[in-house]
Coordinates of C-alpha atoms and ligand atoms in Angstrom, one line a residue:
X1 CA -5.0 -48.4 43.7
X2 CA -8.3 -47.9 45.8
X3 CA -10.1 -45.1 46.6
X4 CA -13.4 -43.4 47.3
X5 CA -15.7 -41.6 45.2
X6 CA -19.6 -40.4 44.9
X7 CA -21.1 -41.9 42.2
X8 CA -24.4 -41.9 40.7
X9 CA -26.2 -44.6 38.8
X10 CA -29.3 -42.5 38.0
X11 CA -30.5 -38.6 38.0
X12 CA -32.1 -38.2 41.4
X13 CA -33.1 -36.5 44.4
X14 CA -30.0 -36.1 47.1
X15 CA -29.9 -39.8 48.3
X16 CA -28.6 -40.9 44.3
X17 CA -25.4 -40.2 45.3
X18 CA -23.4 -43.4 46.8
X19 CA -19.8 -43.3 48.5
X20 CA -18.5 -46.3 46.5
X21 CA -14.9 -47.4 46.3
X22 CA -13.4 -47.5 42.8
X23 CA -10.7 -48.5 41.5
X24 CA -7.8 -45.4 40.4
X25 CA -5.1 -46.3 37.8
X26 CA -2.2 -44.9 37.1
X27 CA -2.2 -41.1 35.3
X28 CA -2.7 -41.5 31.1
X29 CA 0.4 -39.7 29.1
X30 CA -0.9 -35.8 29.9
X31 CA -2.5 -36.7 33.1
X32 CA -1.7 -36.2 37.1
X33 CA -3.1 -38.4 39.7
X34 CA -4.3 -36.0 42.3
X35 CA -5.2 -36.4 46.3
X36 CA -8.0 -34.1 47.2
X37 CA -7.4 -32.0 49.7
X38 CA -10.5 -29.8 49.2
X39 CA -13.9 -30.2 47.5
X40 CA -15.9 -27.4 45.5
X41 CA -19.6 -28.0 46.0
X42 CA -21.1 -25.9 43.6
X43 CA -24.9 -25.8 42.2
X44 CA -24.2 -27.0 38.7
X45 CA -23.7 -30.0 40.5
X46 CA -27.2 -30.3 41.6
X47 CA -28.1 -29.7 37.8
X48 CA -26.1 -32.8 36.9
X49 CA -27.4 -35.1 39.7
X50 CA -31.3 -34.0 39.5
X51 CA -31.2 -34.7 35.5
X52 CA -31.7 -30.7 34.4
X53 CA -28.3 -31.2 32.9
X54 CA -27.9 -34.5 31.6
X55 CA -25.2 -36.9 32.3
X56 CA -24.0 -40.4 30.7
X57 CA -24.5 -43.0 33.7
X58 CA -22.6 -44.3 35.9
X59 CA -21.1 -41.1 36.4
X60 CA -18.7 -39.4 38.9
X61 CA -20.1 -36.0 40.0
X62 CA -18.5 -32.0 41.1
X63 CA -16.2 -29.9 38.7
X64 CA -14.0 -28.1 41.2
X65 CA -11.3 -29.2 43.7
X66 CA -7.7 -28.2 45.3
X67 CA -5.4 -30.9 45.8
X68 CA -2.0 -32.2 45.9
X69 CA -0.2 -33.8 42.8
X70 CA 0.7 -37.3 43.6
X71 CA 1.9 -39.2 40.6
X72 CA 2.4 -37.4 37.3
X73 CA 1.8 -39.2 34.0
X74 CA 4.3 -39.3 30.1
X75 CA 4.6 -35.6 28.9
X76 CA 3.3 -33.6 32.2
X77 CA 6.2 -30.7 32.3
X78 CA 4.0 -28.0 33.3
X79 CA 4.1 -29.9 37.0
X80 CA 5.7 -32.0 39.4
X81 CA 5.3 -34.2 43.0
X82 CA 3.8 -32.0 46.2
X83 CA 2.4 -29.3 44.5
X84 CA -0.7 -27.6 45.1
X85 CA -3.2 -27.3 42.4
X86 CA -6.8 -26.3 41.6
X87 CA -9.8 -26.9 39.0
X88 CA -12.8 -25.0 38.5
X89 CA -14.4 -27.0 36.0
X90 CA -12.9 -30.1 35.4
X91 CA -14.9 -33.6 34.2
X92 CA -17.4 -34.8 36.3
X93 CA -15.9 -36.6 39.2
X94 CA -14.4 -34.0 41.8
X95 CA -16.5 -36.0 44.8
X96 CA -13.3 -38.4 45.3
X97 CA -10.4 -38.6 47.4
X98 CA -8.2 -39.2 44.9
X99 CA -8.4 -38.7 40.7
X100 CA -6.3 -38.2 37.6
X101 CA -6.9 -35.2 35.8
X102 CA -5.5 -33.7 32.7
X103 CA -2.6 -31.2 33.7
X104 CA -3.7 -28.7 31.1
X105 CA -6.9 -27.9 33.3
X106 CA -5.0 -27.4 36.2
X107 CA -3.7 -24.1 38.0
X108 CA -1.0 -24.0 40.5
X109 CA -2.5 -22.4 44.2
X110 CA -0.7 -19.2 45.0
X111 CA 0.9 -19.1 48.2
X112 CA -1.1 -17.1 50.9
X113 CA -4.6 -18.6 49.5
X114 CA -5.7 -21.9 51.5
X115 CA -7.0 -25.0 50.1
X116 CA -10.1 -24.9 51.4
X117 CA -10.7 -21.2 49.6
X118 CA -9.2 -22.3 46.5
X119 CA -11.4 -25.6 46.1
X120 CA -14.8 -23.5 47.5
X121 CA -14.3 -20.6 45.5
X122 CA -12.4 -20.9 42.3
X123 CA -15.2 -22.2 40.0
X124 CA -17.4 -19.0 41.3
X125 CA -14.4 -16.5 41.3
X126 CA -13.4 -17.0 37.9
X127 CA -17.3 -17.0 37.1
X128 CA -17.6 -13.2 38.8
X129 CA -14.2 -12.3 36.5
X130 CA -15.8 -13.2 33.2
X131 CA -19.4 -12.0 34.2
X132 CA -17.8 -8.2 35.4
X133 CA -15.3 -8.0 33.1
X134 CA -15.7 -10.1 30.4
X135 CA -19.5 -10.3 29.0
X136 CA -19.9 -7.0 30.4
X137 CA -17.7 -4.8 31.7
X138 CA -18.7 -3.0 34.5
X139 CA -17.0 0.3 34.9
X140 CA -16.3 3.1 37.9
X141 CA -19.8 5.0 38.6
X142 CA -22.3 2.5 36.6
X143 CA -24.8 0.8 39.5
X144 CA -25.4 -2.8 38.8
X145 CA -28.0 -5.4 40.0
X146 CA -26.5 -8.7 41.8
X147 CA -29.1 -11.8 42.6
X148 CA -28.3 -13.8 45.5
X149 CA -25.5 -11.5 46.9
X150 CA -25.5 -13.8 49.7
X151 CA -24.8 -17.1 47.5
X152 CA -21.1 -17.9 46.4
X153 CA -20.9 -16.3 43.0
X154 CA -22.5 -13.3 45.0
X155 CA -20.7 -12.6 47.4
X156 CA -17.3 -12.9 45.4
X157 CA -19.8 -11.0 42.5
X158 CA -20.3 -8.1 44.6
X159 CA -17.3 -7.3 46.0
X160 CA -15.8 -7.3 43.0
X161 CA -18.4 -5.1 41.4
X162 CA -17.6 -2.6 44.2
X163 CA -13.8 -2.8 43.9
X164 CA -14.4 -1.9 40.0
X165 CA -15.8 1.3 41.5
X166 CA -19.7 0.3 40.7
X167 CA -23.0 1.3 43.0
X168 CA -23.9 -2.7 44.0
X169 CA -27.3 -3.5 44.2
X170 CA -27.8 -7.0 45.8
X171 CA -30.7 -9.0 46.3
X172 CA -31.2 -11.6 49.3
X173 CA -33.6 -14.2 50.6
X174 CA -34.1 -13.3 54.1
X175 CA -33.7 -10.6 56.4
X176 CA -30.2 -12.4 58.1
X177 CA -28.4 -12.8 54.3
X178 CA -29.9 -9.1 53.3
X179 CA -27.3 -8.3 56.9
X180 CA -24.9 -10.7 55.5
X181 CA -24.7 -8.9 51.9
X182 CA -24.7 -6.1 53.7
X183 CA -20.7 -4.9 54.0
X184 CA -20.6 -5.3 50.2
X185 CA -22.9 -4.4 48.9
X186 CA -24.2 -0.8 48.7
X187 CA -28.0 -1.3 48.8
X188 CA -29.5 -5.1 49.7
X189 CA -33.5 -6.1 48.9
X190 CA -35.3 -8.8 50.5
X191 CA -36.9 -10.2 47.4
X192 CA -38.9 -12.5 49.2
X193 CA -40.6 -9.6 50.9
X194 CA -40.2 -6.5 48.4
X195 CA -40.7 -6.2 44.5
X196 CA -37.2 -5.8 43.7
X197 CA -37.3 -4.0 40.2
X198 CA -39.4 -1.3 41.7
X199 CA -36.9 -0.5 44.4
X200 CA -34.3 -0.8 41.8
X201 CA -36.1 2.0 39.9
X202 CA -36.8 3.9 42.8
X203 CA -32.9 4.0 43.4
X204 CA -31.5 4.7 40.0
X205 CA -34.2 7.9 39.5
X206 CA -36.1 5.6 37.9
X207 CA -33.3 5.0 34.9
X208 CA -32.9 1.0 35.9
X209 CA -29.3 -0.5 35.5
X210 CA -27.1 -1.0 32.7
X211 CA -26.7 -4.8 33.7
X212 CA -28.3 -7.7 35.7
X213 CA -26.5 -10.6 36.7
X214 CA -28.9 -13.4 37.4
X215 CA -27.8 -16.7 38.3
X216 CA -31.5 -17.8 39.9
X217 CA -33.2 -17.9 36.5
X218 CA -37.3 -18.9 37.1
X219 CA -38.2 -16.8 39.8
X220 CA -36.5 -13.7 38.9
X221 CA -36.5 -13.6 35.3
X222 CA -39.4 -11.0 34.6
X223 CA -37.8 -8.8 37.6
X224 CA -34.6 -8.8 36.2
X225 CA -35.8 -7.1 32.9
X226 CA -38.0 -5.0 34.1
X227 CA -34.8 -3.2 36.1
X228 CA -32.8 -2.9 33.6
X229 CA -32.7 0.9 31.1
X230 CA -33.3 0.4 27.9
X231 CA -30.9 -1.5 25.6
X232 CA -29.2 -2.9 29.0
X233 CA -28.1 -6.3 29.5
X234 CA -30.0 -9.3 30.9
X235 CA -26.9 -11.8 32.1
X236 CA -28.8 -14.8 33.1
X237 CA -25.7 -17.5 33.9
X238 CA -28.0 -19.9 36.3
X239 CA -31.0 -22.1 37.4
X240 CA -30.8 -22.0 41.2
X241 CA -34.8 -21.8 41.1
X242 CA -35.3 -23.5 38.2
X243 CA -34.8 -22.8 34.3
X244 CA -36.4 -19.7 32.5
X245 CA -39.3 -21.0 30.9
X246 CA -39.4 -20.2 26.7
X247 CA -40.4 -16.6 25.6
X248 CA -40.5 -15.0 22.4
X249 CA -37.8 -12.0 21.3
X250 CA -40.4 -9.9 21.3
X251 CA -40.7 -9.5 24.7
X252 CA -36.7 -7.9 24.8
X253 CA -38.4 -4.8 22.4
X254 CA -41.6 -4.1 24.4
X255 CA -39.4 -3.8 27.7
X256 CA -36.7 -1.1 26.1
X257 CA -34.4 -3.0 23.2
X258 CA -33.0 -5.1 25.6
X259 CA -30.4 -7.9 25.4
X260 CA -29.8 -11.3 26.8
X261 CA -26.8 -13.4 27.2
X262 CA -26.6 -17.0 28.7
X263 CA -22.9 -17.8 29.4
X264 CA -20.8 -20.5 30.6
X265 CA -17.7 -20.3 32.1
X266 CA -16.3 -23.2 29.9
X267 CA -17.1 -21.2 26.8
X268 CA -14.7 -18.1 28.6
X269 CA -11.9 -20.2 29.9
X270 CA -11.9 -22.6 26.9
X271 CA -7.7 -22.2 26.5
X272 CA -5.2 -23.2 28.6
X273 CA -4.0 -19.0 28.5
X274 CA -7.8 -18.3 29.5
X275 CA -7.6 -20.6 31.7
X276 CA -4.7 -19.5 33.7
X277 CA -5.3 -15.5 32.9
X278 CA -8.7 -15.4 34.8
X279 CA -7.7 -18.0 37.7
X280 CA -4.4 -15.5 38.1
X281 CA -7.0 -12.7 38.1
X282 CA -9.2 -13.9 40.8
X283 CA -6.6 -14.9 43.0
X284 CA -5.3 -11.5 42.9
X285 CA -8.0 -10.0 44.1
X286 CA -8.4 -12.6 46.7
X287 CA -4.7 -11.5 47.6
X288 CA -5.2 -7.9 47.5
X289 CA -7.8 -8.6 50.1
X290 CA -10.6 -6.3 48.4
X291 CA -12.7 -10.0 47.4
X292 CA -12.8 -11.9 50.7
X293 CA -13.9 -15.6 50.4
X294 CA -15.7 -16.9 53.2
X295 CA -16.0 -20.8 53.5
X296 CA -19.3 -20.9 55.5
X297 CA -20.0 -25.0 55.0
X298 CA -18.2 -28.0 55.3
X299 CA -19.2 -31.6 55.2
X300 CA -17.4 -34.7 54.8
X301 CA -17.4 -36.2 51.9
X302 CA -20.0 -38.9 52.5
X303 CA -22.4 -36.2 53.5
X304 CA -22.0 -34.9 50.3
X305 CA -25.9 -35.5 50.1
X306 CA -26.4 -33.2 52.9
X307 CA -24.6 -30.6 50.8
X308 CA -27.1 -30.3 48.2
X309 CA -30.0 -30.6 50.1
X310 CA -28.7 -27.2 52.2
X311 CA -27.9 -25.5 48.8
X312 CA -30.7 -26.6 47.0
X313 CA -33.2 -25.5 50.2
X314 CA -31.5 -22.1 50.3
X315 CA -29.4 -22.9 53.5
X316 CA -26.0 -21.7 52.7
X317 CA -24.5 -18.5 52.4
X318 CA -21.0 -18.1 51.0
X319 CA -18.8 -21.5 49.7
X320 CA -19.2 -24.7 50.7
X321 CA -16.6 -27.7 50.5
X322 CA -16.3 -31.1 51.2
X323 CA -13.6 -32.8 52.8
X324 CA -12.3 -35.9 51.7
Ligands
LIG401 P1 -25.3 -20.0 45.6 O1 -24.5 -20.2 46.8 O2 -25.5 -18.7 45.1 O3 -26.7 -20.7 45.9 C1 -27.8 -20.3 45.1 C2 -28.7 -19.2 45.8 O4 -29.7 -18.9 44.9 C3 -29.3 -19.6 47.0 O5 -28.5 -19.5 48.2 C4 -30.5 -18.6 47.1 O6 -30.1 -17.4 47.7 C5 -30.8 -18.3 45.6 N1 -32.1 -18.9 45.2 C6 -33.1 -18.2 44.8 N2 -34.2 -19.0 44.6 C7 -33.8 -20.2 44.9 C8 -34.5 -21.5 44.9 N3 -35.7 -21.6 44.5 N4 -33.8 -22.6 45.2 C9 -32.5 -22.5 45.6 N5 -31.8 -21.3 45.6 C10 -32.4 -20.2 45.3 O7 -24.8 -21.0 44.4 P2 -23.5 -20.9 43.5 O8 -22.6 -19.8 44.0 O9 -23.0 -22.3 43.4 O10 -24.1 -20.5 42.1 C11 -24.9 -19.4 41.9 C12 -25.5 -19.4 40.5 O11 -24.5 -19.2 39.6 C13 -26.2 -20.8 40.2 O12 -27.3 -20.5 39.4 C14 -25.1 -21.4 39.4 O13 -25.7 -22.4 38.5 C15 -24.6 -20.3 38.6 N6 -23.3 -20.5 38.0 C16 -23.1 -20.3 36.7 C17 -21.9 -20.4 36.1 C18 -21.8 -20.1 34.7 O14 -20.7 -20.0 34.1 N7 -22.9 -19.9 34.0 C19 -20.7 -20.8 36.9 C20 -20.9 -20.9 38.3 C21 -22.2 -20.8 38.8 P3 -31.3 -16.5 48.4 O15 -31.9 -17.4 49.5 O16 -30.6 -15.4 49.0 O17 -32.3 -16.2 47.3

């Protein structure tokens, strides 16, 4: 059969990315054939079309979608016709109406979460369960340090971090997503406007914080371990202004014995149990209604373009989806 998907012949600016029509066949033995019904546009995707994170060309593009299972291939038990599924990181080659995917990176939809929040936030959901409790686990009474509260792994970051019973520090990039943060956050800095790691001291008693999560990487970087206390943890899971240039070890020991991880959620939810464990996790908190997911963007699909250019020019708040 037909359908359409974005593809990319090159690395590139926004405009690399054509609506083509390909051809789909039918599922391989372990494989469902899927009808988007909702698109995850997340900013790893801008990594794989701009060439930080090289790709083998022609290639598909996006990790994350909710859809419908259409056609199941040999051996798929685990699911059948009509029912609602989602990835968070699947191949490259979400941007499409229609795929196959393998079954085993697949997780039903609960009933009572929507399409739309499923495909916009699973991908940064089960990022905020592995980063909170997972690579560091943040407990009742520690205060933490959140960049880009505002963004999508931020929001969902945050009000996590506060349901775990932490003090939330969140930094924003204007004055109107420092209000937006606001509600979940329990103290918000501008850190276009204010040196963030010396209001950070100034409201930990000049202690810092145990952990940073740090998903905007260049511009942040020096801040980020300059707040923490000594021996605290530097999570640095992201790029959204650009890679952390090279540095020596030596600079962890002059700013307090310090550490630094650089995770991936592949590397977390690398099993079909993981897989399914953290996925079940988010979704209950999305249920319990103490994580709320707001879908603030949504394009068509062949405006997919116009997507990245908003995320990468700091447009967007919350998740943003496409529709097929
Ligand atoms: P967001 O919605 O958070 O968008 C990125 C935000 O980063 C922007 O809205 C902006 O917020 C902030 N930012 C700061 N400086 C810049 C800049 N120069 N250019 C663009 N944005 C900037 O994106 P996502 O929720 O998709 O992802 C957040 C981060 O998490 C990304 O770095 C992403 O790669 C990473 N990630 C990592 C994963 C992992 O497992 N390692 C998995 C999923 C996401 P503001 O204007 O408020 O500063």
């Amino acid at each position: 059969m037909q359908t359409h998907a974005i593809r990319l012949e090159a690395a590139g600016d926004p405009s690399v990315m054509q609506l083509v029509e390909i051809d789909l066949p039918d599922p391989a033995p372990g494989e469902v054939q899927l009808r988007h019904t909702a698109i995850g546009v997340n900013f790893i995707d801008t990594y794989h079309r701009s060439g930080l994170y090289p790709v083998k060309f022609p290639s598909g593009l996006g990790q994350e979608a909710a859809g419908v299972v259409e056609k199941l291939g040999e051996g798929v038990t685990d699911f059948k016709v009509g029912d609602r599924v989602a990835y968070p990181n699947g191949p490259l080659g979400s941007y499409a109406r229609q795929r196959n995917m393998p079954a085993a990176r697949l997780v039903p939809i609960p009933d009572g979460i929507s399409d739309e929040v499923a495909a916009g936030s699973l991908m940064r959901g089960m990022t905020a369960q592995y980063l909170l409790k997972q690579t560091f686990e943040v407990k009742p009474g520690m205060t933490v340090l959140i960049h880009a509260a505002a963004g999508g792994v931020g929001q969902i970051a945050c009000q996590w971090a506060q349901a775990l019973g932490a003090t939330v520090i969140g930094t924003a990039g204007s004055e109107a997503k420092c209000r937006l943060a606001r509600p979940f956050c329990d103290h918000v800095i501008d850190y276009t406007n204010e040196h963030f790691a010396e209001r950070v001291h100034l409201l930990t008693g000049n202690q810092g914080v145990p952990v940073v999560y740090d998903g905007v990487g260049a511009a942040t970087f020096e801040g980020s371990l300059a707040s923490l206390a000594p021996r605290g943890l530097l999570v640095s899971f992201g790029n959204a202004s650009g890679p952390v240039p090279p540095f020596s070890p030596n600079l962890l020991a002059s700013k307090g014995s310090l550490y630094l991880t650089r995770p991936t959620l592949g590397n977390y939810a690398s099993t079909r149990a993981e897989l399914l464990a953290m996925a079940a996790d988010y979704f209950a908190i999305v249920a319990s209604g103490r994580v709320r997911v707001t879908v603030n963007q949504r394009y068509p699909l062949a405006d997919a373009a116009q997507a990245h250019r908003d995320l990468e020019a700091r447009k967007t708040t919350g998740s943003t989806v496409l529709i097929p």
